[in-house]
């Protein structure tokens, strides 16, 4: 067997994903997903005060930091069976939904649209025709011919300078690029507008969280925001109205642009509704608690087996035993000691590095299972669970997205199974973003209504002698996130995080079952092994929050190309 | 910009920290620790008339050497792909141009690093060059008509204190 050594570039990006695929007759026949970085924060936490764990766990990642703060305090609160004041729940909910909206917008427009949009081709577009098309699909005010013309002019100067910046590694003219020039121009215009819009969401997080990335306002037992009507240094009416102003701006873009662009672009890539099908089992957790105990939620959770919505089984509470007892992680193919699938409370993180072994250990990411099965997490799982549970928002925006796709493609019917694909994951993310927007509005309104009669934001935790255990979960932008903590005499005894990219990017499990990334890559077409755009498309559809090094191998296992993508 | 956890990689952050400790910063100047962020710097950068970036820069010159690159030279510089941070910074500058919101005047004050290990604190070479780097930043502002007055009481910056602690712990 050929030994392969990968030296990752020294960068400031938080961790690396390596994908190896074997290609035979233009299709992927084998795939390996490998996390190339040791996280290790779990070990740092052992022996520390559980009240400070969230400040460390936030550093798991440099992108989705807030999620690891909120879920960490939820884990400790779960262990203590501690009630959290309603204002604190609502403030956390606003932060997390605003963060999700920002994350989804940036993921589509700035991180993955260039997989589908040929930026250079936009120079050939007729700006008037592009505006006409845009205005037929949406009432977004920045779709007019002047806007399109101005975008094209700026793009011309930009491309003429020879400095393509973030577009420099694009696959211009690749045979898999299918959009007409007008749609490409429209996408470029929205790419630039999205830069402004995503910042509105960031500001909401910063106003409530103190700063972003790495919010400062959470605490075990609530949040540290003080609420007052008109005092200048607290959360007052002025701040709340500022947040509302940002929400309104976000709403217009998300519903009139993001939710329209993805299905419209998808309509030109219908073949990609047949590519990138993952493991077909879906796991999502409920979120946005509406009470102090975590038993009533705005967003549904549950599990769907083999893509069959009738198998939907709900998860309904923070202390739901169905979720708590179902999760296990295997290190058989990961660079840790042991190979049995262990429940996270029993989990260990002792490194055992072996180099990359095709049939052995090949990743720093463990392989999680839900009752012994691999499961995909993320917007696709959230949307399917949302629809299966009868959530009105998910149903409404899914119908809207499918309606746009039908109108642009001319197809009379698009089945729900089209979502279980590379392009479907993007559509699901746009649908989820619209749901998040309504949820954000709703949480804001409830906070405004509640602060008139109640200014409580914190319930002080008291730690008992002896051992207690807790789990906290959160429907994060990339999917189901859970932190598991064992506390003994008020100190952390064990801490394990099962993050969304663990579910999706994990290697083979204890039974040799492949994970969602690996499964989704099988049968992907690869038109030109030197420009593996198709592999990137499928990996990007999961929204990996890590720099991704794609290694292409031919049948003789000699490395023929190494492509670095973000 | 820079990563203070990787020794000289963080020279840019250490330089602006030193600048703030030694001089009074007038309201028309905003000093920012850009750290290791990328897109988050889009918003502060688009609001600048003039942008001065302090950073570590790869160059064949001796460690601790200082380099000044301005305006048109920056594009040529990125074409030779020498900076560790070119991905984030060059992308940002490109996007600002594409949006028509690039600062009128951009200068990079760079230092060639010596050590890039996972440790807080600068190499002897970088420490020796730090005062000159701060002087260059001050001169750059003076060029723009902003004279920085020295502080009467000069404090010690956060990362300087952390570096001292690390040094004491290792001793």
mmCIF file of N, CA, C and O in Angstrom, chain A residues 10-13 62-63 106 110 151 154-155 158 161-167 188 191-193 195-196 198-199 202-203 212-213 564 566, chain B residues 1-3 6 9 35-37 39-40 42-43 46-47 55 74-76 78-79 84-85 87 90-92 94-95 97-101:
data_model
loop_
_atom_site.group_PDB
_atom_site.id
_atom_site.type_symbol
_atom_site.label_atom_id
_atom_site.label_comp_id
_atom_site.label_asym_id
_atom_site.label_seq_id
_atom_site.Cartn_x
_atom_site.Cartn_y
_atom_site.Cartn_z
ATOM 1 N N UNK A 10 0.743 25.798 7.409
ATOM 2 C CA UNK A 10 0.572 26.499 8.692
ATOM 3 C C UNK A 10 -0.295 27.715 8.407
ATOM 4 O O UNK A 10 0.134 28.647 7.742
ATOM 5 N N UNK A 11 -1.493 27.696 8.881
ATOM 6 C CA UNK A 11 -2.375 28.841 8.681
ATOM 7 C C UNK A 11 -3.018 29.166 10.006
ATOM 8 O O UNK A 11 -2.861 28.472 10.981
ATOM 9 N N UNK A 12 -3.818 30.222 9.975
ATOM 10 C CA UNK A 12 -4.522 30.623 11.179
ATOM 11 C C UNK A 12 -5.946 30.103 11.158
ATOM 12 O O UNK A 12 -6.762 30.497 11.959
ATOM 13 N N UNK A 13 -6.254 29.245 10.243
ATOM 14 C CA UNK A 13 -7.611 28.716 10.161
ATOM 15 C C UNK A 13 -7.739 27.543 11.111
ATOM 16 O O UNK A 13 -6.807 26.767 11.279
ATOM 17 N N UNK A 62 -13.068 29.203 15.305
ATOM 18 C CA UNK A 62 -12.953 30.642 15.136
ATOM 19 C C UNK A 62 -14.116 31.222 14.357
ATOM 20 O O UNK A 62 -14.201 32.413 14.154
ATOM 21 N N UNK A 63 -15.012 30.347 13.892
ATOM 22 C CA UNK A 63 -16.143 30.814 13.094
ATOM 23 C C UNK A 63 -17.438 30.726 13.897
ATOM 24 O O UNK A 63 -18.110 31.720 14.135
ATOM 25 N N UNK A 106 -23.396 33.959 4.649
ATOM 26 C CA UNK A 106 -21.977 33.949 4.268
ATOM 27 C C UNK A 106 -21.607 32.627 3.614
ATOM 28 O O UNK A 106 -20.883 32.591 2.614
ATOM 29 N N UNK A 110 -20.642 33.779 0.015
ATOM 30 C CA UNK A 110 -19.205 34.080 0.025
ATOM 31 C C UNK A 110 -18.310 32.858 0.053
ATOM 32 O O UNK A 110 -17.146 32.939 -0.285
ATOM 33 N N UNK A 151 -22.712 46.943 -11.226
ATOM 34 C CA UNK A 151 -21.970 45.761 -10.781
ATOM 35 C C UNK A 151 -21.061 45.264 -11.898
ATOM 36 O O UNK A 151 -19.887 44.948 -11.670
ATOM 37 N N UNK A 154 -18.021 47.553 -12.394
ATOM 38 C CA UNK A 154 -17.008 47.369 -11.353
ATOM 39 C C UNK A 154 -16.263 46.048 -11.548
ATOM 40 O O UNK A 154 -15.062 45.959 -11.377
ATOM 41 N N UNK A 155 -17.025 45.043 -11.937
ATOM 42 C CA UNK A 155 -16.431 43.723 -12.155
ATOM 43 C C UNK A 155 -15.428 43.778 -13.306
ATOM 44 O O UNK A 155 -14.369 43.161 -13.258
ATOM 45 N N UNK A 158 -12.295 45.309 -12.146
ATOM 46 C CA UNK A 158 -11.694 44.376 -11.188
ATOM 47 C C UNK A 158 -10.985 43.239 -11.915
ATOM 48 O O UNK A 158 -9.810 42.962 -11.665
ATOM 49 N N UNK A 161 -7.868 44.215 -13.699
ATOM 50 C CA UNK A 161 -6.685 44.474 -12.871
ATOM 51 C C UNK A 161 -5.826 43.216 -12.703
ATOM 52 O O UNK A 161 -4.683 43.295 -12.269
ATOM 53 N N UNK A 162 -6.409 42.064 -13.028
ATOM 54 C CA UNK A 162 -5.657 40.820 -12.904
ATOM 55 C C UNK A 162 -5.513 40.331 -11.474
ATOM 56 O O UNK A 162 -4.862 39.341 -11.206
ATOM 57 N N UNK A 163 -6.147 41.031 -10.541
ATOM 58 C CA UNK A 163 -6.070 40.642 -9.124
ATOM 59 C C UNK A 163 -7.447 40.158 -8.704
ATOM 60 O O UNK A 163 -8.292 40.939 -8.300
ATOM 61 N N UNK A 164 -7.672 38.856 -8.801
ATOM 62 C CA UNK A 164 -9.028 38.346 -8.583
ATOM 63 C C UNK A 164 -9.349 38.081 -7.117
ATOM 64 O O UNK A 164 -10.478 37.716 -6.808
ATOM 65 N N UNK A 165 -8.376 38.249 -6.247
ATOM 66 C CA UNK A 165 -8.650 38.101 -4.815
ATOM 67 C C UNK A 165 -9.342 36.783 -4.501
ATOM 68 O O UNK A 165 -8.867 35.719 -4.878
ATOM 69 N N UNK A 166 -10.519 36.852 -3.850
ATOM 70 C CA UNK A 166 -11.193 35.627 -3.424
ATOM 71 C C UNK A 166 -11.661 34.777 -4.605
ATOM 72 O O UNK A 166 -11.988 33.605 -4.425
ATOM 73 N N UNK A 167 -11.721 35.364 -5.800
ATOM 74 C CA UNK A 167 -12.188 34.597 -6.954
ATOM 75 C C UNK A 167 -11.033 33.940 -7.700
ATOM 76 O O UNK A 167 -11.233 33.272 -8.715
ATOM 77 N N UNK A 188 -23.449 37.741 -8.776
ATOM 78 C CA UNK A 188 -22.337 38.597 -8.349
ATOM 79 C C UNK A 188 -22.877 39.841 -7.633
ATOM 80 O O UNK A 188 -22.354 40.258 -6.589
ATOM 81 N N UNK A 191 -23.889 38.767 -4.275
ATOM 82 C CA UNK A 191 -22.684 38.462 -3.491
ATOM 83 C C UNK A 191 -22.207 39.741 -2.800
ATOM 84 O O UNK A 191 -21.921 39.764 -1.607
ATOM 85 N N UNK A 192 -22.147 40.837 -3.573
ATOM 86 C CA UNK A 192 -21.643 42.099 -3.014
ATOM 87 C C UNK A 192 -22.625 42.696 -2.011
ATOM 88 O O UNK A 192 -22.231 43.216 -0.963
ATOM 89 N N UNK A 193 -23.920 42.593 -2.314
ATOM 90 C CA UNK A 193 -24.916 43.129 -1.374
ATOM 91 C C UNK A 193 -24.914 42.332 -0.069
ATOM 92 O O UNK A 193 -25.117 42.882 1.016
ATOM 93 N N UNK A 195 -22.496 41.120 1.460
ATOM 94 C CA UNK A 195 -21.417 41.564 2.356
ATOM 95 C C UNK A 195 -21.940 42.579 3.362
ATOM 96 O O UNK A 195 -21.564 42.563 4.538
ATOM 97 N N UNK A 196 -22.821 43.471 2.893
ATOM 98 C CA UNK A 196 -23.393 44.472 3.783
ATOM 99 C C UNK A 196 -24.399 43.830 4.734
ATOM 100 O O UNK A 196 -24.428 44.130 5.923
ATOM 101 N N UNK A 198 -24.883 40.671 5.827
ATOM 102 C CA UNK A 198 -24.444 39.749 6.875
ATOM 103 C C UNK A 198 -23.945 40.502 8.102
ATOM 104 O O UNK A 198 -24.059 40.029 9.231
ATOM 105 N N UNK A 199 -23.446 41.702 7.862
ATOM 106 C CA UNK A 199 -22.947 42.494 8.974
ATOM 107 C C UNK A 199 -24.057 42.934 9.937
ATOM 108 O O UNK A 199 -23.821 43.103 11.125
ATOM 109 N N UNK A 202 -24.329 40.223 12.415
ATOM 110 C CA UNK A 202 -23.180 40.270 13.319
ATOM 111 C C UNK A 202 -23.372 41.322 14.397
ATOM 112 O O UNK A 202 -22.973 41.138 15.547
ATOM 113 N N UNK A 203 -23.969 42.450 14.013
ATOM 114 C CA UNK A 203 -24.151 43.538 14.979
ATOM 115 C C UNK A 203 -25.146 43.149 16.065
ATOM 116 O O UNK A 203 -24.973 43.543 17.221
ATOM 117 N N UNK A 212 -18.239 40.073 18.947
ATOM 118 C CA UNK A 212 -18.256 38.864 18.133
ATOM 119 C C UNK A 212 -17.055 38.885 17.214
ATOM 120 O O UNK A 212 -16.703 39.949 16.728
ATOM 121 N N UNK A 213 -16.368 37.785 16.930
ATOM 122 C CA UNK A 213 -16.619 36.467 17.507
ATOM 123 C C UNK A 213 -16.269 36.430 19.008
ATOM 124 O O UNK A 213 -15.605 37.325 19.509
ATOM 125 N N UNK A 564 -6.342 22.978 -2.648
ATOM 126 C CA UNK A 564 -6.733 23.539 -1.359
ATOM 127 C C UNK A 564 -7.953 24.423 -1.570
ATOM 128 O O UNK A 564 -7.977 25.249 -2.469
ATOM 129 N N UNK A 566 -11.380 26.545 0.508
ATOM 130 C CA UNK A 566 -11.825 27.064 1.799
ATOM 131 C C UNK A 566 -13.307 26.852 1.960
ATOM 132 O O UNK A 566 -14.051 26.980 1.037
ATOM 133 N N UNK B 1 -2.229 43.077 12.433
ATOM 134 C CA UNK B 1 -2.743 41.746 12.254
ATOM 135 C C UNK B 1 -1.696 40.746 12.717
ATOM 136 O O UNK B 1 -0.506 40.999 12.641
ATOM 137 N N UNK B 2 -2.162 39.571 13.151
ATOM 138 C CA UNK B 2 -1.209 38.529 13.500
ATOM 139 C C UNK B 2 -1.691 37.652 14.634
ATOM 140 O O UNK B 2 -2.681 37.940 15.297
ATOM 141 N N UNK B 3 -0.966 36.565 14.815
ATOM 142 C CA UNK B 3 -1.307 35.589 15.841
ATOM 143 C C UNK B 3 -0.287 35.676 16.977
ATOM 144 O O UNK B 3 0.847 35.212 16.846
ATOM 145 N N UNK B 6 1.884 32.744 18.328
ATOM 146 C CA UNK B 6 2.957 32.155 17.521
ATOM 147 C C UNK B 6 4.129 33.126 17.388
ATOM 148 O O UNK B 6 4.565 33.451 16.291
ATOM 149 N N UNK B 9 4.880 35.915 14.676
ATOM 150 C CA UNK B 9 3.672 36.034 13.860
ATOM 151 C C UNK B 9 2.799 37.167 14.369
ATOM 152 O O UNK B 9 2.041 37.790 13.627
ATOM 153 N N UNK B 35 -5.990 40.733 14.936
ATOM 154 C CA UNK B 35 -5.804 39.332 15.307
ATOM 155 C C UNK B 35 -5.695 38.431 14.090
ATOM 156 O O UNK B 35 -4.988 38.738 13.133
ATOM 157 N N UNK B 36 -6.423 37.327 14.149
ATOM 158 C CA UNK B 36 -6.372 36.365 13.053
ATOM 159 C C UNK B 36 -7.682 36.353 12.283
ATOM 160 O O UNK B 36 -7.999 35.400 11.599
ATOM 161 N N UNK B 37 -8.471 37.408 12.423
ATOM 162 C CA UNK B 37 -9.764 37.421 11.742
ATOM 163 C C UNK B 37 -9.575 37.752 10.265
ATOM 164 O O UNK B 37 -8.561 38.312 9.860
ATOM 165 N N UNK B 39 -12.786 38.067 7.342
ATOM 166 C CA UNK B 39 -13.925 38.865 6.887
ATOM 167 C C UNK B 39 -14.425 39.864 7.929
ATOM 168 O O UNK B 39 -15.023 40.870 7.575
ATOM 169 N N UNK B 40 -14.177 39.591 9.203
ATOM 170 C CA UNK B 40 -14.650 40.518 10.234
ATOM 171 C C UNK B 40 -14.015 41.896 10.082
ATOM 172 O O UNK B 40 -14.519 42.875 10.599
ATOM 173 N N UNK B 42 -13.713 43.457 7.323
ATOM 174 C CA UNK B 42 -14.289 44.173 6.182
ATOM 175 C C UNK B 42 -14.942 45.478 6.627
ATOM 176 O O UNK B 42 -14.719 46.529 6.036
ATOM 177 N N UNK B 43 -15.751 45.404 7.680
ATOM 178 C CA UNK B 43 -16.500 46.576 8.128
ATOM 179 C C UNK B 43 -15.574 47.698 8.621
ATOM 180 O O UNK B 43 -15.682 48.824 8.152
ATOM 181 N N UNK B 46 -13.628 49.229 5.564
ATOM 182 C CA UNK B 46 -14.346 50.020 4.566
ATOM 183 C C UNK B 46 -14.599 51.427 5.074
ATOM 184 O O UNK B 46 -14.921 52.321 4.314
ATOM 185 N N UNK B 47 -14.486 51.635 6.389
ATOM 186 C CA UNK B 47 -14.738 52.953 6.955
ATOM 187 C C UNK B 47 -13.475 53.808 7.040
ATOM 188 O O UNK B 47 -13.503 54.905 7.547
ATOM 189 N N UNK B 55 2.162 44.091 10.260
ATOM 190 C CA UNK B 55 2.046 42.649 10.068
ATOM 191 C C UNK B 55 3.440 42.023 9.966
ATOM 192 O O UNK B 55 4.427 42.713 9.754
ATOM 193 N N UNK B 74 1.425 47.122 -3.279
ATOM 194 C CA UNK B 74 0.785 46.044 -2.535
ATOM 195 C C UNK B 74 0.282 44.969 -3.477
ATOM 196 O O UNK B 74 0.468 43.785 -3.249
ATOM 197 N N UNK B 75 -0.329 45.387 -4.587
ATOM 198 C CA UNK B 75 -0.832 44.403 -5.542
ATOM 199 C C UNK B 75 0.303 43.549 -6.089
ATOM 200 O O UNK B 75 0.201 42.346 -6.195
ATOM 201 N N UNK B 76 1.398 44.223 -6.446
ATOM 202 C CA UNK B 76 2.547 43.488 -6.980
ATOM 203 C C UNK B 76 3.097 42.542 -5.923
ATOM 204 O O UNK B 76 3.455 41.407 -6.206
ATOM 205 N N UNK B 78 1.444 41.026 -3.519
ATOM 206 C CA UNK B 78 0.628 39.841 -3.352
ATOM 207 C C UNK B 78 0.813 38.860 -4.510
ATOM 208 O O UNK B 78 0.624 37.670 -4.350
ATOM 209 N N UNK B 79 1.188 39.403 -5.670
ATOM 210 C CA UNK B 79 1.398 38.499 -6.800
ATOM 211 C C UNK B 79 2.567 37.560 -6.549
ATOM 212 O O UNK B 79 2.596 36.460 -7.061
ATOM 213 N N UNK B 84 2.285 35.462 4.899
ATOM 214 C CA UNK B 84 1.500 34.394 5.514
ATOM 215 C C UNK B 84 0.023 34.730 5.507
ATOM 216 O O UNK B 84 -0.818 33.865 5.559
ATOM 217 N N UNK B 85 -0.279 36.005 5.505
ATOM 218 C CA UNK B 85 -1.663 36.430 5.675
ATOM 219 C C UNK B 85 -2.282 36.832 4.365
ATOM 220 O O UNK B 85 -3.303 37.488 4.339
ATOM 221 N N UNK B 87 -3.888 35.418 2.103
ATOM 222 C CA UNK B 87 -5.212 34.927 1.769
ATOM 223 C C UNK B 87 -6.285 35.865 2.309
ATOM 224 O O UNK B 87 -7.086 36.406 1.581
ATOM 225 N N UNK B 90 -5.364 39.943 1.260
ATOM 226 C CA UNK B 90 -5.481 40.292 -0.156
ATOM 227 C C UNK B 90 -6.921 40.124 -0.623
ATOM 228 O O UNK B 90 -7.414 40.892 -1.439
ATOM 229 N N UNK B 91 -7.612 39.118 -0.074
ATOM 230 C CA UNK B 91 -9.019 38.932 -0.427
ATOM 231 C C UNK B 91 -9.854 40.119 0.030
ATOM 232 O O UNK B 91 -10.717 40.611 -0.692
ATOM 233 N N UNK B 92 -9.577 40.572 1.236
ATOM 234 C CA UNK B 92 -10.316 41.714 1.768
ATOM 235 C C UNK B 92 -10.090 42.955 0.918
ATOM 236 O O UNK B 92 -11.031 43.657 0.574
ATOM 237 N N UNK B 94 -9.181 43.074 -2.129
ATOM 238 C CA UNK B 94 -9.810 42.881 -3.433
ATOM 239 C C UNK B 94 -11.309 43.156 -3.345
ATOM 240 O O UNK B 94 -11.882 43.837 -4.205
ATOM 241 N N UNK B 95 -11.938 42.649 -2.304
ATOM 242 C CA UNK B 95 -13.388 42.864 -2.149
ATOM 243 C C UNK B 95 -13.709 44.344 -1.962
ATOM 244 O O UNK B 95 -14.688 44.842 -2.507
ATOM 245 N N UNK B 97 -12.065 46.768 -3.181
ATOM 246 C CA UNK B 97 -11.958 47.397 -4.502
ATOM 247 C C UNK B 97 -13.189 47.108 -5.338
ATOM 248 O O UNK B 97 -13.743 47.977 -5.985
ATOM 249 N N UNK B 98 -13.622 45.843 -5.309
ATOM 250 C CA UNK B 98 -14.781 45.447 -6.101
ATOM 251 C C UNK B 98 -16.031 46.187 -5.636
ATOM 252 O O UNK B 98 -16.910 46.500 -6.435
ATOM 253 N N UNK B 99 -16.107 46.471 -4.344
ATOM 254 C CA UNK B 99 -17.252 47.215 -3.823
ATOM 255 C C UNK B 99 -17.094 48.721 -4.054
ATOM 256 O O UNK B 99 -18.015 49.481 -3.783
ATOM 257 N N UNK B 100 -15.915 49.144 -4.506
ATOM 258 C CA UNK B 100 -15.668 50.578 -4.672
ATOM 259 C C UNK B 100 -15.498 51.288 -3.337
ATOM 260 O O UNK B 100 -15.789 52.474 -3.220
ATOM 261 N N UNK B 101 -15.069 50.553 -2.309
ATOM 262 C CA UNK B 101 -14.962 51.147 -0.983
ATOM 263 C C UNK B 101 -13.565 50.994 -0.388
ATOM 264 O O UNK B 101 -13.400 50.992 0.831
#
